[in-house]
mmCIF file of N, CA and C in Angstrom:
data_model
loop_
_atom_site.group_PDB
_atom_site.id
_atom_site.type_symbol
_atom_site.label_atom_id
_atom_site.label_comp_id
_atom_site.label_asym_id
_atom_site.label_seq_id
_atom_site.Cartn_x
_atom_site.Cartn_y
_atom_site.Cartn_z
ATOM 1 N N MET A 1 -5.038 6.457 14.596
ATOM 2 C CA MET A 1 -4.704 5.644 13.410
ATOM 3 C C MET A 1 -3.785 6.462 12.499
ATOM 4 N N TYR A 2 -3.121 5.735 11.658
ATOM 5 C CA TYR A 2 -2.123 6.227 10.758
ATOM 6 C C TYR A 2 -2.522 5.767 9.325
ATOM 7 N N GLY A 3 -2.550 6.664 8.363
ATOM 8 C CA GLY A 3 -2.921 6.273 7.040
ATOM 9 C C GLY A 3 -1.962 6.733 5.951
ATOM 10 N N LEU A 4 -1.936 6.030 4.858
ATOM 11 C CA LEU A 4 -1.105 6.370 3.761
ATOM 12 C C LEU A 4 -1.920 6.171 2.468
ATOM 13 N N ILE A 5 -1.779 7.123 1.560
ATOM 14 C CA ILE A 5 -2.448 6.965 0.256
ATOM 15 C C ILE A 5 -1.302 7.251 -0.730
ATOM 16 N N GLY A 6 -1.054 6.248 -1.627
ATOM 17 C CA GLY A 6 0.059 6.477 -2.514
ATOM 18 C C GLY A 6 -0.270 6.008 -3.981
ATOM 19 N N LYS A 7 0.418 6.556 -4.892
ATOM 20 C CA LYS A 7 0.262 6.218 -6.283
ATOM 21 C C LYS A 7 1.590 5.659 -6.749
ATOM 22 N N MET A 8 1.594 4.423 -7.343
ATOM 23 C CA MET A 8 2.904 3.920 -7.886
ATOM 24 C C MET A 8 2.637 3.662 -9.394
ATOM 25 N N ARG A 9 3.682 3.652 -10.057
ATOM 26 C CA ARG A 9 3.692 3.405 -11.498
ATOM 27 C C ARG A 9 4.355 2.089 -11.814
ATOM 28 N N ALA A 10 3.696 1.193 -12.445
ATOM 29 C CA ALA A 10 4.360 -0.062 -12.925
ATOM 30 C C ALA A 10 4.984 0.229 -14.185
ATOM 31 N N SER A 11 6.022 -0.640 -14.488
ATOM 32 C CA SER A 11 6.619 -0.556 -15.828
ATOM 33 C C SER A 11 5.529 -0.857 -16.855
ATOM 34 N N ARG A 12 5.619 -0.426 -18.049
ATOM 35 C CA ARG A 12 4.650 -0.507 -19.122
ATOM 36 C C ARG A 12 4.212 -2.016 -19.179
ATOM 37 N N GLY A 13 2.879 -2.256 -19.027
ATOM 38 C CA GLY A 13 2.303 -3.521 -19.130
ATOM 39 C C GLY A 13 2.509 -4.492 -17.968
ATOM 40 N N GLN A 14 3.034 -3.998 -16.853
ATOM 41 C CA GLN A 14 3.316 -4.821 -15.690
ATOM 42 C C GLN A 14 2.407 -4.561 -14.498
ATOM 43 N N ARG A 15 1.375 -3.732 -14.666
ATOM 44 C CA ARG A 15 0.518 -3.358 -13.588
ATOM 45 C C ARG A 15 -0.103 -4.595 -12.914
ATOM 46 N N ASP A 16 -0.583 -5.587 -13.611
ATOM 47 C CA ASP A 16 -1.194 -6.735 -13.035
ATOM 48 C C ASP A 16 -0.154 -7.545 -12.270
ATOM 49 N N ALA A 17 1.062 -7.656 -12.759
ATOM 50 C CA ALA A 17 2.091 -8.336 -12.038
ATOM 51 C C ALA A 17 2.410 -7.691 -10.747
ATOM 52 N N VAL A 18 2.491 -6.439 -10.681
ATOM 53 C CA VAL A 18 2.714 -5.691 -9.462
ATOM 54 C C VAL A 18 1.531 -5.952 -8.445
ATOM 55 N N MET A 19 0.355 -5.806 -8.980
ATOM 56 C CA MET A 19 -0.813 -6.021 -8.080
ATOM 57 C C MET A 19 -0.917 -7.351 -7.567
ATOM 58 N N ASP A 20 -0.529 -8.355 -8.391
ATOM 59 C CA ASP A 20 -0.513 -9.786 -7.890
ATOM 60 C C ASP A 20 0.428 -9.922 -6.706
ATOM 61 N N VAL A 21 1.621 -9.348 -6.826
ATOM 62 C CA VAL A 21 2.543 -9.508 -5.698
ATOM 63 C C VAL A 21 2.010 -8.700 -4.523
ATOM 64 N N LEU A 22 1.382 -7.562 -4.638
ATOM 65 C CA LEU A 22 0.796 -6.823 -3.532
ATOM 66 C C LEU A 22 -0.300 -7.611 -2.838
ATOM 67 N N ARG A 23 -1.192 -8.203 -3.720
ATOM 68 C CA ARG A 23 -2.272 -8.940 -3.103
ATOM 69 C C ARG A 23 -1.792 -10.121 -2.339
ATOM 70 N N ALA A 24 -0.788 -10.830 -2.878
ATOM 71 C CA ALA A 24 -0.291 -12.033 -2.273
ATOM 72 C C ALA A 24 0.473 -11.810 -0.936
ATOM 73 N N SER A 25 0.910 -10.611 -0.740
ATOM 74 C CA SER A 25 1.714 -10.260 0.402
ATOM 75 C C SER A 25 1.073 -9.394 1.417
ATOM 76 N N THR A 26 -0.241 -9.150 1.296
ATOM 77 C CA THR A 26 -0.889 -8.272 2.236
ATOM 78 C C THR A 26 -1.893 -9.028 3.136
ATOM 79 N N GLY A 27 -1.382 -10.191 3.627
ATOM 80 C CA GLY A 27 -2.251 -10.926 4.601
ATOM 81 C C GLY A 27 -2.297 -10.284 5.930
ATOM 82 N N ALA A 28 -2.147 -11.009 6.925
ATOM 83 C CA ALA A 28 -2.349 -10.509 8.319
ATOM 84 C C ALA A 28 -0.995 -9.806 8.780
ATOM 85 N N LEU A 29 -0.924 -8.525 8.505
ATOM 86 C CA LEU A 29 0.194 -7.719 8.922
ATOM 87 C C LEU A 29 -0.156 -7.124 10.266
ATOM 88 N N PRO A 30 0.664 -7.298 11.299
ATOM 89 C CA PRO A 30 0.367 -6.756 12.611
ATOM 90 C C PRO A 30 0.180 -5.220 12.547
ATOM 91 N N GLY A 31 -0.991 -4.805 13.031
ATOM 92 C CA GLY A 31 -1.335 -3.377 13.109
ATOM 93 C C GLY A 31 -1.967 -2.839 11.824
ATOM 94 N N CYS A 32 -2.110 -3.597 10.818
ATOM 95 C CA CYS A 32 -2.697 -3.175 9.570
ATOM 96 C C CYS A 32 -4.256 -3.408 9.671
ATOM 97 N N LEU A 33 -4.958 -2.323 9.547
ATOM 98 C CA LEU A 33 -6.427 -2.344 9.627
ATOM 99 C C LEU A 33 -7.093 -2.399 8.247
ATOM 100 N N SER A 34 -6.360 -1.861 7.287
ATOM 101 C CA SER A 34 -6.924 -1.883 5.873
ATOM 102 C C SER A 34 -5.786 -1.678 4.927
ATOM 103 N N TYR A 35 -5.823 -2.415 3.833
ATOM 104 C CA TYR A 35 -4.798 -2.269 2.803
ATOM 105 C C TYR A 35 -5.542 -2.509 1.480
ATOM 106 N N ILE A 36 -5.753 -1.416 0.799
ATOM 107 C CA ILE A 36 -6.528 -1.483 -0.455
ATOM 108 C C ILE A 36 -5.723 -1.155 -1.708
ATOM 109 N N ILE A 37 -5.749 -2.033 -2.685
ATOM 110 C CA ILE A 37 -4.997 -1.977 -3.922
ATOM 111 C C ILE A 37 -6.045 -1.596 -5.054
ATOM 112 N N ALA A 38 -5.816 -0.541 -5.819
ATOM 113 C CA ALA A 38 -6.796 -0.228 -6.831
ATOM 114 C C ALA A 38 -6.126 0.135 -8.109
ATOM 115 N N ARG A 39 -6.755 -0.180 -9.256
ATOM 116 C CA ARG A 39 -6.328 0.323 -10.580
ATOM 117 C C ARG A 39 -6.780 1.658 -10.792
ATOM 118 N N ASP A 40 -6.027 2.452 -11.578
ATOM 119 C CA ASP A 40 -6.361 3.785 -11.900
ATOM 120 C C ASP A 40 -7.108 3.607 -13.276
ATOM 121 N N PRO A 41 -8.400 3.983 -13.370
ATOM 122 C CA PRO A 41 -9.100 3.797 -14.644
ATOM 123 C C PRO A 41 -8.621 4.637 -15.751
ATOM 124 N N ALA A 42 -7.897 5.714 -15.474
ATOM 125 C CA ALA A 42 -7.498 6.605 -16.507
ATOM 126 C C ALA A 42 -6.040 6.462 -16.909
ATOM 127 N N ASP A 43 -5.300 5.472 -16.217
ATOM 128 C CA ASP A 43 -3.866 5.308 -16.454
ATOM 129 C C ASP A 43 -3.542 3.791 -16.294
ATOM 130 N N ALA A 44 -3.231 3.144 -17.456
ATOM 131 C CA ALA A 44 -3.025 1.705 -17.531
ATOM 132 C C ALA A 44 -1.912 1.187 -16.723
ATOM 133 N N ASP A 45 -0.903 2.060 -16.258
ATOM 134 C CA ASP A 45 0.191 1.673 -15.517
ATOM 135 C C ASP A 45 0.241 2.112 -13.976
ATOM 136 N N ALA A 46 -0.814 2.757 -13.651
ATOM 137 C CA ALA A 46 -0.897 3.336 -12.257
ATOM 138 C C ALA A 46 -1.621 2.457 -11.299
ATOM 139 N N ILE A 47 -1.142 2.405 -10.053
ATOM 140 C CA ILE A 47 -1.681 1.603 -9.006
ATOM 141 C C ILE A 47 -1.858 2.597 -7.800
ATOM 142 N N TRP A 48 -3.045 2.567 -7.169
ATOM 143 C CA TRP A 48 -3.280 3.307 -5.935
ATOM 144 C C TRP A 48 -3.290 2.372 -4.752
ATOM 145 N N VAL A 49 -2.602 2.752 -3.683
ATOM 146 C CA VAL A 49 -2.621 1.911 -2.483
ATOM 147 C C VAL A 49 -3.137 2.771 -1.357
ATOM 148 N N THR A 50 -4.086 2.374 -0.606
ATOM 149 C CA THR A 50 -4.632 3.046 0.589
ATOM 150 C C THR A 50 -4.455 2.162 1.765
ATOM 151 N N GLU A 51 -3.748 2.605 2.731
ATOM 152 C CA GLU A 51 -3.452 1.856 3.944
ATOM 153 C C GLU A 51 -3.983 2.583 5.198
ATOM 154 N N VAL A 52 -4.412 1.775 6.191
ATOM 155 C CA VAL A 52 -4.768 2.268 7.458
ATOM 156 C C VAL A 52 -4.105 1.329 8.493
ATOM 157 N N TRP A 53 -3.362 1.919 9.411
ATOM 158 C CA TRP A 53 -2.625 1.170 10.471
ATOM 159 C C TRP A 53 -2.997 1.722 11.769
ATOM 160 N N THR A 54 -2.765 0.925 12.810
ATOM 161 C CA THR A 54 -3.107 1.360 14.190
ATOM 162 C C THR A 54 -2.244 2.520 14.551
ATOM 163 N N ASP A 55 -1.033 2.566 14.066
ATOM 164 C CA ASP A 55 -0.095 3.684 14.263
ATOM 165 C C ASP A 55 1.077 3.658 13.321
ATOM 166 N N ALA A 56 1.780 4.741 13.292
ATOM 167 C CA ALA A 56 2.963 4.836 12.285
ATOM 168 C C ALA A 56 3.987 3.768 12.546
ATOM 169 N N GLU A 57 4.192 3.475 13.903
ATOM 170 C CA GLU A 57 5.179 2.489 14.269
ATOM 171 C C GLU A 57 4.826 1.082 13.661
ATOM 172 N N SER A 58 3.578 0.700 13.638
ATOM 173 C CA SER A 58 3.216 -0.577 13.035
ATOM 174 C C SER A 58 3.597 -0.604 11.609
ATOM 175 N N HIS A 59 3.272 0.458 10.940
ATOM 176 C CA HIS A 59 3.639 0.569 9.462
ATOM 177 C C HIS A 59 5.123 0.382 9.314
ATOM 178 N N LYS A 60 5.937 1.162 10.014
ATOM 179 C CA LYS A 60 7.357 1.137 9.921
ATOM 180 C C LYS A 60 7.919 -0.328 10.263
ATOM 181 N N ALA A 61 7.343 -0.924 11.267
ATOM 182 C CA ALA A 61 7.825 -2.290 11.559
ATOM 183 C C ALA A 61 7.445 -3.274 10.489
ATOM 184 N N SER A 62 6.333 -3.053 9.835
ATOM 185 C CA SER A 62 5.975 -4.008 8.810
ATOM 186 C C SER A 62 6.961 -4.092 7.653
ATOM 187 N N LEU A 63 7.626 -2.988 7.411
ATOM 188 C CA LEU A 63 8.595 -2.937 6.338
ATOM 189 C C LEU A 63 9.802 -3.818 6.584
ATOM 190 N N GLN A 64 9.990 -4.240 7.821
ATOM 191 C CA GLN A 64 11.129 -5.037 8.213
ATOM 192 C C GLN A 64 10.826 -6.563 8.216
ATOM 193 N N LEU A 65 9.515 -6.885 8.083
ATOM 194 C CA LEU A 65 9.015 -8.260 8.106
ATOM 195 C C LEU A 65 9.599 -8.991 6.909
ATOM 196 N N PRO A 66 10.106 -10.279 7.043
ATOM 197 C CA PRO A 66 10.652 -11.009 6.018
ATOM 198 C C PRO A 66 9.682 -11.177 4.799
ATOM 199 N N GLU A 67 8.507 -11.456 5.081
ATOM 200 C CA GLU A 67 7.532 -11.561 3.959
ATOM 201 C C GLU A 67 7.371 -10.265 3.167
ATOM 202 N N VAL A 68 7.355 -9.192 3.835
ATOM 203 C CA VAL A 68 7.298 -7.862 3.167
ATOM 204 C C VAL A 68 8.536 -7.537 2.328
ATOM 205 N N GLN A 69 9.704 -7.833 2.964
ATOM 206 C CA GLN A 69 10.916 -7.697 2.304
ATOM 207 C C GLN A 69 10.991 -8.527 1.016
ATOM 208 N N ALA A 70 10.505 -9.797 1.059
ATOM 209 C CA ALA A 70 10.461 -10.643 -0.031
ATOM 210 C C ALA A 70 9.551 -10.110 -1.152
ATOM 211 N N ALA A 71 8.371 -9.553 -0.750
ATOM 212 C CA ALA A 71 7.427 -9.005 -1.714
ATOM 213 C C ALA A 71 8.024 -7.767 -2.443
ATOM 214 N N ILE A 72 8.729 -6.953 -1.667
ATOM 215 C CA ILE A 72 9.376 -5.778 -2.260
ATOM 216 C C ILE A 72 10.395 -6.223 -3.262
ATOM 217 N N ALA A 73 11.191 -7.205 -2.928
ATOM 218 C CA ALA A 73 12.188 -7.677 -3.886
ATOM 219 C C ALA A 73 11.570 -8.243 -5.128
ATOM 220 N N LYS A 74 10.481 -9.029 -4.984
ATOM 221 C CA LYS A 74 9.843 -9.611 -6.117
ATOM 222 C C LYS A 74 9.156 -8.565 -7.017
ATOM 223 N N ALA A 75 8.533 -7.561 -6.419
ATOM 224 C CA ALA A 75 7.837 -6.474 -7.246
ATOM 225 C C ALA A 75 8.770 -5.482 -7.849
ATOM 226 N N ARG A 76 9.868 -5.256 -7.218
ATOM 227 C CA ARG A 76 10.793 -4.145 -7.604
ATOM 228 C C ARG A 76 11.098 -4.071 -9.155
ATOM 229 N N PRO A 77 11.412 -5.277 -9.781
ATOM 230 C CA PRO A 77 11.691 -5.196 -11.214
ATOM 231 C C PRO A 77 10.513 -4.652 -12.159
ATOM 232 N N PHE A 78 9.287 -4.750 -11.575
ATOM 233 C CA PHE A 78 8.164 -4.328 -12.353
ATOM 234 C C PHE A 78 7.612 -2.930 -12.018
ATOM 235 N N ILE A 79 8.345 -2.245 -11.025
ATOM 236 C CA ILE A 79 7.878 -0.941 -10.598
ATOM 237 C C ILE A 79 8.695 0.159 -11.240
ATOM 238 N N ALA A 80 8.074 1.044 -11.955
ATOM 239 C CA ALA A 80 8.798 2.186 -12.628
ATOM 240 C C ALA A 80 9.123 3.303 -11.649
ATOM 241 N N GLY A 81 8.210 3.430 -10.616
ATOM 242 C CA GLY A 81 8.464 4.519 -9.664
ATOM 243 C C GLY A 81 7.220 4.774 -8.788
ATOM 244 N N PHE A 82 7.405 5.782 -7.988
ATOM 245 C CA PHE A 82 6.310 6.150 -7.075
ATOM 246 C C PHE A 82 5.994 7.639 -7.256
ATOM 247 N N GLU A 83 4.832 7.993 -7.640
ATOM 248 C CA GLU A 83 4.489 9.361 -7.943
ATOM 249 C C GLU A 83 4.296 10.209 -6.734
ATOM 250 N N PHE A 84 3.640 9.756 -5.712
ATOM 251 C CA PHE A 84 3.578 10.452 -4.471
ATOM 252 C C PHE A 84 2.931 9.593 -3.401
ATOM 253 N N GLN A 85 3.150 10.107 -2.162
ATOM 254 C CA GLN A 85 2.581 9.365 -0.995
ATOM 255 C C GLN A 85 2.114 10.498 -0.041
ATOM 256 N N VAL A 86 0.878 10.318 0.531
ATOM 257 C CA VAL A 86 0.371 11.274 1.469
ATOM 258 C C VAL A 86 0.075 10.580 2.737
ATOM 259 N N GLU A 87 0.471 11.166 3.902
ATOM 260 C CA GLU A 87 0.054 10.637 5.221
ATOM 261 C C GLU A 87 -1.215 11.249 5.596
ATOM 262 N N THR A 88 -2.038 10.382 6.258
ATOM 263 C CA THR A 88 -3.304 10.829 6.758
ATOM 264 C C THR A 88 -3.480 10.345 8.243
ATOM 265 N N HIS A 89 -4.431 10.881 8.926
ATOM 266 C CA HIS A 89 -4.833 10.387 10.198
ATOM 267 C C HIS A 89 -6.329 9.991 10.181
ATOM 268 N N PRO A 90 -6.607 8.748 9.761
ATOM 269 C CA PRO A 90 -8.047 8.364 9.686
ATOM 270 C C PRO A 90 -8.740 8.469 11.024
ATOM 271 N N VAL A 91 -9.995 8.757 10.987
ATOM 272 C CA VAL A 91 -10.794 8.894 12.177
ATOM 273 C C VAL A 91 -11.957 7.923 12.260
ATOM 274 N N GLY A 92 -12.148 7.098 11.116
ATOM 275 C CA GLY A 92 -13.130 6.124 11.108
ATOM 276 C C GLY A 92 -13.845 6.106 9.737
ATOM 277 N N GLY A 93 -14.919 5.330 9.645
ATOM 278 C CA GLY A 93 -15.576 5.196 8.405
ATOM 279 C C GLY A 93 -16.101 3.757 8.321
ATOM 280 N N PHE A 94 -16.736 3.437 7.272
ATOM 281 C CA PHE A 94 -17.276 2.118 7.076
ATOM 282 C C PHE A 94 -16.144 1.150 7.080
ATOM 283 N N GLY A 95 -16.197 0.160 7.971
ATOM 284 C CA GLY A 95 -15.111 -0.845 7.993
ATOM 285 C C GLY A 95 -13.978 -0.549 9.003
ATOM 286 N N LEU A 96 -13.983 0.647 9.572
ATOM 287 C CA LEU A 96 -12.996 0.979 10.551
ATOM 288 C C LEU A 96 -13.609 1.427 11.885
ATOM 289 N N ALA A 97 -12.932 1.224 12.993
ATOM 290 C CA ALA A 97 -13.386 1.685 14.251
ATOM 291 C C ALA A 97 -13.356 3.271 14.194
ATOM 292 N N ASP A 98 -13.942 3.956 15.164
ATOM 293 C CA ASP A 98 -14.008 5.398 15.085
ATOM 294 C C ASP A 98 -12.664 6.074 15.479
ATOM 295 N N GLY A 99 -11.733 5.294 15.953
ATOM 296 C CA GLY A 99 -10.467 5.794 16.292
ATOM 297 C C GLY A 99 -10.375 6.517 17.683
ATOM 298 N N LYS A 100 -11.470 6.533 18.402
ATOM 299 C CA LYS A 100 -11.478 7.078 19.722
ATOM 300 C C LYS A 100 -10.757 6.118 20.694
ATOM 301 N N THR A 101 -10.057 6.750 21.652
ATOM 302 C CA THR A 101 -9.435 6.001 22.666
ATOM 303 C C THR A 101 -10.036 6.371 24.002
ATOM 304 N N GLY A 102 -9.813 5.452 24.976
ATOM 305 C CA GLY A 102 -10.232 5.716 26.352
ATOM 306 C C GLY A 102 -11.679 5.493 26.481
#
């Protein structure tokens, strides 16, 4: 599995607008096992996104989907920036398979 944990910053007062776009555009994406959007309780403009994909290629391919491209374009005016993004290799947990193959 392939995971990403990232923190983005919405323009002042636009966090809910960005989260609305993210929620509306994260339906059935091929290879996406989990896509969690969260508010930062200590920062009114911060959004945390935690993603789990079957593999890195599925994530990369998702960025080319027309619906994802449209969501990026719609949210872009409300995004001030991205603070950081970390890649992970999930092994399992509640709601995910254990990641073992064979």
